[in-house]
C-alpha positions as a Markdown table, in Angstrom:
| # | Residue | x | y | z |
|---|---|---|---|---|
| 1 | Met | -28.9 | -41.9 | 15.6 |
| 2 | Gln | -30.1 | -44.3 | 12.9 |
| 3 | Leu | -33.2 | -43.2 | 11.1 |
| 4 | Pro | -35.6 | -46.1 | 10.4 |
| 5 | Gln | -36.3 | -47.1 | 6.9 |
| 6 | Ala | -39.7 | -46.2 | 5.4 |
| 7 | Pro | -42.6 | -46.8 | 4.9 |
| 8 | Tyr | -44.0 | -44.9 | 7.8 |
| 9 | Ser | -47.8 | -44.7 | 8.3 |
| 10 | Asn | -50.6 | -43.7 | 10.6 |
| 11 | Asp | -54.3 | -43.4 | 10.1 |
| 12 | Tyr | -54.0 | -40.3 | 7.9 |
| 13 | Val | -51.0 | -40.7 | 5.5 |
| 14 | Arg | -48.3 | -43.2 | 4.4 |
| 15 | Leu | -44.7 | -42.1 | 3.7 |
| 16 | Val | -42.9 | -44.3 | 1.2 |
| 17 | Pro | -39.4 | -43.8 | -0.3 |
| 18 | Phe | -39.7 | -41.3 | -3.1 |
| 19 | Asp | -38.9 | -43.1 | -6.4 |
| 20 | Leu | -38.3 | -40.8 | -9.3 |
| 21 | Asp | -39.2 | -43.6 | -11.7 |
| 22 | Val | -42.6 | -43.9 | -10.1 |
| 23 | His | -43.4 | -40.5 | -8.6 |
| 24 | Ala | -41.7 | -37.9 | -10.8 |
| 25 | Ser | -44.8 | -37.5 | -13.1 |
| 26 | Gln | -47.1 | -37.1 | -10.1 |
| 27 | Leu | -44.7 | -34.5 | -8.7 |
| 28 | Arg | -44.6 | -32.6 | -11.9 |
| 29 | Asp | -48.4 | -32.6 | -12.2 |
| 30 | Met | -48.7 | -31.4 | -8.6 |
| 31 | Ala | -46.1 | -28.7 | -9.0 |
| 32 | Glu | -47.7 | -27.4 | -12.3 |
| 33 | Arg | -51.1 | -27.2 | -10.6 |
| 34 | Ser | -49.7 | -25.4 | -7.6 |
| 35 | Gly | -48.5 | -22.4 | -9.7 |
| 36 | Glu | -47.9 | -19.3 | -7.7 |
| 37 | Arg | -48.2 | -21.1 | -4.4 |
| 38 | Leu | -44.6 | -22.2 | -5.1 |
| 39 | Ala | -43.3 | -18.6 | -5.5 |
| 40 | Thr | -40.9 | -19.1 | -2.6 |
| 41 | Trp | -40.0 | -22.7 | -3.4 |
| 42 | Pro | -36.2 | -22.8 | -3.7 |
| 43 | Phe | -36.3 | -24.5 | -7.1 |
| 44 | Tyr | -39.1 | -22.5 | -8.6 |
| 45 | Asn | -38.0 | -20.6 | -11.7 |
| 46 | Pro | -40.7 | -20.3 | -14.4 |
| 47 | Pro | -41.3 | -20.0 | -17.3 |
| 48 | Gly | -38.6 | -22.5 | -18.1 |
| 49 | Asp | -38.5 | -26.2 | -17.1 |
| 50 | Trp | -37.5 | -25.8 | -13.4 |
| 51 | Ile | -38.8 | -29.3 | -12.4 |
| 52 | Thr | -36.2 | -31.3 | -14.2 |
| 53 | Pro | -33.3 | -29.7 | -12.3 |
| 54 | Trp | -35.2 | -30.2 | -9.1 |
| 55 | Thr | -35.7 | -33.9 | -9.7 |
| 56 | Lys | -32.0 | -34.1 | -10.7 |
| 57 | Thr | -31.1 | -32.6 | -7.3 |
| 58 | Ile | -33.4 | -35.1 | -5.6 |
| 59 | Arg | -31.6 | -38.0 | -7.3 |
| 60 | Gln | -28.1 | -36.6 | -6.6 |
| 61 | Arg | -28.7 | -35.8 | -3.0 |
| 62 | Thr | -30.5 | -39.2 | -2.4 |
| 63 | Glu | -27.5 | -41.0 | -3.8 |
| 64 | Ala | -25.1 | -38.9 | -1.7 |
| 65 | Gly | -27.0 | -39.7 | 1.5 |
| 66 | Thr | -27.8 | -36.1 | 2.3 |
| 67 | Leu | -31.5 | -36.5 | 1.4 |
| 68 | Arg | -34.1 | -39.1 | 2.3 |
| 69 | Pro | -37.2 | -38.1 | 0.3 |
| 70 | Phe | -40.7 | -39.6 | 0.8 |
| 71 | Ala | -43.8 | -39.6 | -1.3 |
| 72 | Val | -46.8 | -38.7 | 0.8 |
| 73 | Leu | -49.7 | -41.0 | 0.0 |
| 74 | Met | -53.3 | -40.8 | 1.3 |
| 75 | Pro | -54.9 | -44.0 | 2.7 |
| 76 | Asp | -56.6 | -44.5 | -0.7 |
| 77 | Gly | -53.3 | -44.3 | -2.5 |
| 78 | Arg | -53.6 | -40.8 | -3.9 |
| 79 | Phe | -50.3 | -38.9 | -4.2 |
| 80 | Ala | -50.5 | -35.9 | -1.8 |
| 81 | Gly | -47.0 | -34.5 | -2.1 |
| 82 | Met | -43.5 | -35.1 | -0.8 |
| 83 | Thr | -41.4 | -34.4 | 2.3 |
| 84 | Ala | -37.9 | -35.4 | 3.4 |
| 85 | Tyr | -35.2 | -35.7 | 6.0 |
| 86 | Leu | -32.2 | -33.6 | 5.0 |
| 87 | Asn | -28.6 | -33.6 | 6.1 |
| 88 | Pro | -28.9 | -36.3 | 8.8 |
| 89 | Asn | -25.9 | -36.2 | 11.1 |
| 90 | Ala | -25.5 | -39.3 | 13.3 |
| 91 | Asp | -22.6 | -37.8 | 15.3 |
| 92 | Trp | -24.5 | -34.6 | 16.2 |
| 93 | Arg | -27.9 | -36.4 | 16.3 |
| 94 | Asn | -29.5 | -33.6 | 14.3 |
| 95 | Val | -31.7 | -33.8 | 11.2 |
| 96 | Glu | -33.6 | -31.3 | 9.1 |
| 97 | Val | -37.2 | -31.9 | 8.0 |
| 98 | Gly | -38.0 | -30.1 | 4.8 |
| 99 | Met | -38.4 | -30.2 | 1.0 |
| 100 | Thr | -42.1 | -30.4 | 1.9 |
| 101 | Ile | -44.7 | -29.7 | -0.7 |
| 102 | Tyr | -48.3 | -30.8 | -0.9 |
| 103 | Ala | -50.9 | -30.6 | -3.7 |
| 104 | Pro | -53.3 | -27.7 | -3.3 |
| 105 | Glu | -56.2 | -29.9 | -2.3 |
| 106 | Phe | -54.2 | -31.3 | 0.7 |
| 107 | Gln | -53.0 | -28.1 | 2.1 |
| 108 | Gly | -54.4 | -26.7 | 5.4 |
| 109 | Gly | -55.9 | -30.0 | 6.6 |
| 110 | Val | -54.7 | -33.1 | 8.3 |
| 111 | Val | -51.8 | -34.0 | 5.9 |
| 112 | Asn | -49.1 | -31.8 | 7.2 |
| 113 | Pro | -49.5 | -32.5 | 10.9 |
| 114 | Ala | -49.8 | -36.2 | 10.1 |
| 115 | Cys | -46.6 | -36.2 | 8.2 |
| 116 | Lys | -44.8 | -34.2 | 10.9 |
| 117 | Arg | -46.0 | -36.5 | 13.5 |
| 118 | Leu | -44.4 | -39.5 | 11.7 |
| 119 | Leu | -41.1 | -37.7 | 10.8 |
| 120 | Leu | -40.6 | -36.2 | 14.3 |
| 121 | Ala | -41.5 | -39.4 | 16.1 |
| 122 | Asn | -39.1 | -41.5 | 14.0 |
| 123 | Ala | -36.3 | -39.0 | 14.4 |
| 124 | Phe | -36.6 | -38.7 | 18.2 |
| 125 | Asp | -37.2 | -42.4 | 18.7 |
| 126 | Ala | -34.0 | -42.9 | 16.8 |
| 127 | Gly | -32.1 | -40.7 | 19.2 |
| 128 | Ala | -32.2 | -37.3 | 17.6 |
| 129 | Ile | -31.6 | -34.5 | 20.1 |
| 130 | Arg | -32.6 | -31.7 | 17.6 |
| 131 | Val | -34.9 | -31.6 | 14.5 |
| 132 | Tyr | -34.7 | -28.4 | 12.6 |
| 133 | Phe | -36.5 | -26.6 | 9.8 |
| 134 | His | -35.2 | -24.0 | 7.3 |
| 135 | Val | -37.9 | -21.7 | 5.8 |
| 136 | Asp | -37.7 | -18.9 | 3.2 |
| 137 | Glu | -38.2 | -15.7 | 5.2 |
| 138 | Arg | -40.9 | -14.6 | 2.6 |
| 139 | Asn | -42.9 | -17.8 | 3.2 |
| 140 | Thr | -45.2 | -16.6 | 6.0 |
| 141 | Arg | -47.5 | -19.6 | 5.6 |
| 142 | Ser | -44.8 | -22.2 | 6.2 |
| 143 | Arg | -43.3 | -20.1 | 9.0 |
| 144 | Arg | -46.7 | -20.1 | 10.8 |
| 145 | Ala | -47.1 | -23.8 | 10.2 |
| 146 | Val | -43.7 | -24.6 | 11.8 |
| 147 | Leu | -44.5 | -22.4 | 14.8 |
| 148 | Lys | -47.9 | -24.1 | 15.1 |
| 149 | Leu | -46.0 | -27.4 | 15.5 |
| 150 | Gly | -44.4 | -26.0 | 18.6 |
| 151 | Ala | -41.0 | -25.3 | 17.1 |
| 152 | Thr | -38.8 | -22.4 | 18.4 |
| 153 | Gln | -37.5 | -19.8 | 16.0 |
| 154 | Glu | -33.7 | -19.7 | 16.4 |
| 155 | Gly | -32.7 | -16.9 | 14.0 |
| 156 | Val | -32.3 | -15.8 | 10.4 |
| 157 | Leu | -29.5 | -16.8 | 8.1 |
| 158 | Arg | -29.1 | -13.7 | 5.9 |
| 159 | His | -28.4 | -14.2 | 2.2 |
| 160 | Asn | -27.4 | -17.8 | 2.8 |
| 161 | Arg | -28.8 | -19.1 | -0.5 |
| 162 | Ile | -28.9 | -17.9 | -4.1 |
| 163 | Leu | -32.0 | -19.1 | -5.8 |
| 164 | Pro | -32.2 | -20.0 | -9.5 |
| 165 | Asp | -33.6 | -16.6 | -10.4 |
| 166 | Gly | -30.7 | -14.9 | -8.6 |
| 167 | Phe | -32.7 | -13.9 | -5.5 |
| 168 | Leu | -30.6 | -13.8 | -2.3 |
| 169 | Arg | -32.7 | -15.7 | 0.2 |
| 170 | Asn | -32.9 | -15.2 | 3.9 |
| 171 | Thr | -33.6 | -18.4 | 5.7 |
| 172 | Val | -35.5 | -18.6 | 9.1 |
| 173 | Val | -34.2 | -21.5 | 11.3 |
| 174 | Phe | -36.6 | -23.3 | 13.7 |
| 175 | Ser | -36.0 | -26.3 | 15.9 |
| 176 | Ile | -37.6 | -28.8 | 18.2 |
| 177 | Leu | -35.4 | -30.4 | 20.9 |
| 178 | Ala | -35.8 | -33.9 | 22.3 |
| 179 | Glu | -37.0 | -32.6 | 25.7 |
| 180 | Glu | -39.6 | -30.5 | 23.9 |
| 181 | Trp | -40.9 | -33.5 | 21.8 |
| 182 | Pro | -43.4 | -34.9 | 24.4 |
| 183 | Ala | -45.3 | -31.5 | 24.5 |
| 184 | Val | -45.1 | -31.2 | 20.7 |
| 185 | Arg | -46.4 | -34.8 | 20.2 |
| 186 | Glu | -49.3 | -34.1 | 22.5 |
| 187 | Arg | -50.2 | -31.0 | 20.6 |
| 188 | Leu | -50.0 | -32.9 | 17.3 |
| 189 | Asp | -52.1 | -35.8 | 18.5 |
| 190 | Ala | -54.8 | -33.3 | 19.6 |
| 191 | Arg | -54.7 | -31.6 | 16.2 |
| 192 | Leu | -55.0 | -34.9 | 14.4 |
| 193 | Ala | -57.9 | -35.9 | 16.6 |
| 194 | Asn | -59.5 | -32.6 | 15.6 |
| 195 | Gly | -59.1 | -33.1 | 11.9 |
| 196 | Gly | -55.8 | -31.2 | 11.7 |
| 197 | Lys | -57.0 | -28.0 | 13.3 |
| 198 | Ala | -55.8 | -26.8 | 16.7 |
| 199 | Pro | -58.4 | -27.8 | 19.3 |
């Protein structure tokens, strides 16, 4: 499994390599406008500066090869958010899709299914046998969104992560297998043709 290099694009979004020198200020502005929407974000820890440690993590993990982050751009060039491949494993042909965050004005529409369509297609076309998602158990919105893709809930990792505020997070694990991808792709294409909503 060799994941292709970005950019990836379709009629709805363009995913380009996340460049902290270019996109960090846009990320900071988006995060500050999102406020309480980020309550279950693993790096969220107000009132202090929690964004600087987050961007440091992005840089460190990108350099280590355990993160391939993307800036999400609209066709007109507006910054809509970020998403990523995490922990790609060529031997096991598994990769996680996550660290996904969108500006409030781009949530609930076409952006998320368009991004997932690109990331899933590139992973499975590259030979992935499993794409998985880790979601904070408290984040019911994200859990619903992943299930809406057609992913299967596998289980819950209990207290598998200590968050910056000391909270012991339970993580819900979902996955899509290669043999499930054609049906998931068909569902995503139908949603995109319907403006992001389930037909």
